[in-house]
Amino acid sequence: MLTCGGGGSTRANGRRGRWFPGLMAWATGRAFNEGTAVGKMAATLGSSGWWQRWRRRLSAWNGSRMLLLLLLLGCGQGPRQVGAGQTFEYLKREHSLSKPYQGVGTGSSSLWNLMGNAMVMTQYIRLTPDMQSKQGALWNRVPCFLRDWELQVHFKIHGQGKKNLHGDGLAIWYTKDRMQPGPVFGNMDKFVGLGVFVDTYPNEEKQQERVFPYISAMVNNGSLSYDHERDGRPTELGGCTAIVRNLHYDTFLVIRYVKRHLTIMMDIDGKHEWRDCIEVPGVRLPRGYYFGTSSITGDLSDNHDVISLKLFELTVERTPEEEKLHRDVFLPSVDNMKLPEAKSPSWSTLIQRSPRAHGGEESPRYVA
């Protein structure tokens, strides 16, 4: 049985670059210029019967090799071991988006919805154009009930503005509410869930400790406001500088959530290697939230484009002790970080948002 990693999962470590050319040569016959040889024989032998039969057999052999090639390259749902120990990843197509962007729109059958000034183009989805006072968003319609996951984001930020005359950046969300426009990179303030921000403009004066563009993360239970004047510093879990604007190569961001451990990495140097940015243990995120991305421009602007979003389910082993510790929660929180108390969800809300209510296997449980 053939298994392979989901689309894009082997890109960062460069494995595909080592075996891909040889496999293509084997599948297409280019190693010994098979096509040229067959063409010369066809011109010489014409339409003789034995030649036609031999040619059909050769075509069938080539077709079989090409089918095997497509199976090796195109099976996106198969598992692939991604690290030490028993950790495998599976591409979840209902939470993923890539060209040619089928299933994006406003219809009831769409997996992804656009909001505001967001537009679908042939090579990307533009959240905002390089124009003032625009905002746009892209939201998944399907709530995610995965326990451990990894989201890979392929994006591009570019525009005509010179140094410090561009903005404002984009955000990637895993939140309880979706399609709620607002001031936080195009999304609502006091959100419930996780926000990861690629901030391209420093609002705080005399900014010396951080170099922009800057990536940061925030977990909110609905009680906190994002502080624009201080670029979210009072509520950030961590961050790093990320020079991502007007680059001539691809830029990627990965958000990994495994065993209550949040890790954010980036590939922005054109080296096809992940580089650490944020690592926070003890992050408690409920299941049943939505993935999305949004952007906003003000007096300054940029093009904010999303090329792909790929979500992988990660399967990891847990000890019995870890199973007890990693019970489902219904409000986001971070260990050793006190958040203001937020209103607890009602029992009817918990039933509506439980995995079983959406076809899952688990019954609702309330965990204080």
PDB file of C-alpha atoms in Angstrom, residues 164 166 168 185 199-212 214 216 226-236 300:
ATOM      1  CA  ASN A 164       7.836  52.349   7.697  1.00  0.00           C
ATOM      2  CA  HIS A 166       3.234  50.452   4.826  1.00  0.00           C
ATOM      3  CA  ASP A 168      -0.745  46.974   8.769  1.00  0.00           C
ATOM      4  CA  PHE A 185      -6.189  43.077  11.849  1.00  0.00           C
ATOM      5  CA  ASP A 199       2.519  43.001  12.235  1.00  0.00           C
ATOM      6  CA  THR A 200       4.335  45.117   9.635  1.00  0.00           C
ATOM      7  CA  TYR A 201       4.024  48.582  11.197  1.00  0.00           C
ATOM      8  CA  PRO A 202       5.220  49.737  14.666  1.00  0.00           C
ATOM      9  CA  ASN A 203       2.607  51.947  16.317  1.00  0.00           C
ATOM     10  CA  GLU A 204       4.474  52.421  19.583  1.00  0.00           C
ATOM     11  CA  GLU A 205       6.813  55.401  19.492  1.00  0.00           C
ATOM     12  CA  LYS A 206      10.471  54.978  20.437  1.00  0.00           C
ATOM     13  CA  GLN A 207      10.266  51.301  19.542  1.00  0.00           C
ATOM     14  CA  GLN A 208      13.741  49.931  20.180  1.00  0.00           C
ATOM     15  CA  GLU A 209      13.367  46.435  21.597  1.00  0.00           C
ATOM     16  CA  ARG A 210      11.556  44.970  18.588  1.00  0.00           C
ATOM     17  CA  VAL A 211      12.316  45.202  14.886  1.00  0.00           C
ATOM     18  CA  PHE A 212       9.340  45.123  12.519  1.00  0.00           C
ATOM     19  CA  TYR A 214       7.127  41.238  13.931  1.00  0.00           C
ATOM     20  CA  SER A 216       3.426  37.582  17.931  1.00  0.00           C
ATOM     21  CA  TYR A 226      -5.648  44.013  21.815  1.00  0.00           C
ATOM     22  CA  ASP A 227      -3.546  47.108  22.563  1.00  0.00           C
ATOM     23  CA  HIS A 228      -2.865  48.751  19.195  1.00  0.00           C
ATOM     24  CA  GLU A 229      -0.883  51.631  20.638  1.00  0.00           C
ATOM     25  CA  ARG A 230       1.643  49.192  22.087  1.00  0.00           C
ATOM     26  CA  ASP A 231       1.452  46.678  19.214  1.00  0.00           C
ATOM     27  CA  GLY A 232      -0.142  44.039  21.436  1.00  0.00           C
ATOM     28  CA  ARG A 233       2.823  43.837  23.782  1.00  0.00           C
ATOM     29  CA  PRO A 234       0.854  43.636  27.096  1.00  0.00           C
ATOM     30  CA  THR A 235      -0.926  40.431  26.029  1.00  0.00           C
ATOM     31  CA  GLU A 236       1.559  38.663  23.768  1.00  0.00           C
ATOM     32  CA  LEU A 300      -0.819  53.018   5.193  1.00  0.00           C
TER      33      LEU A 300
END
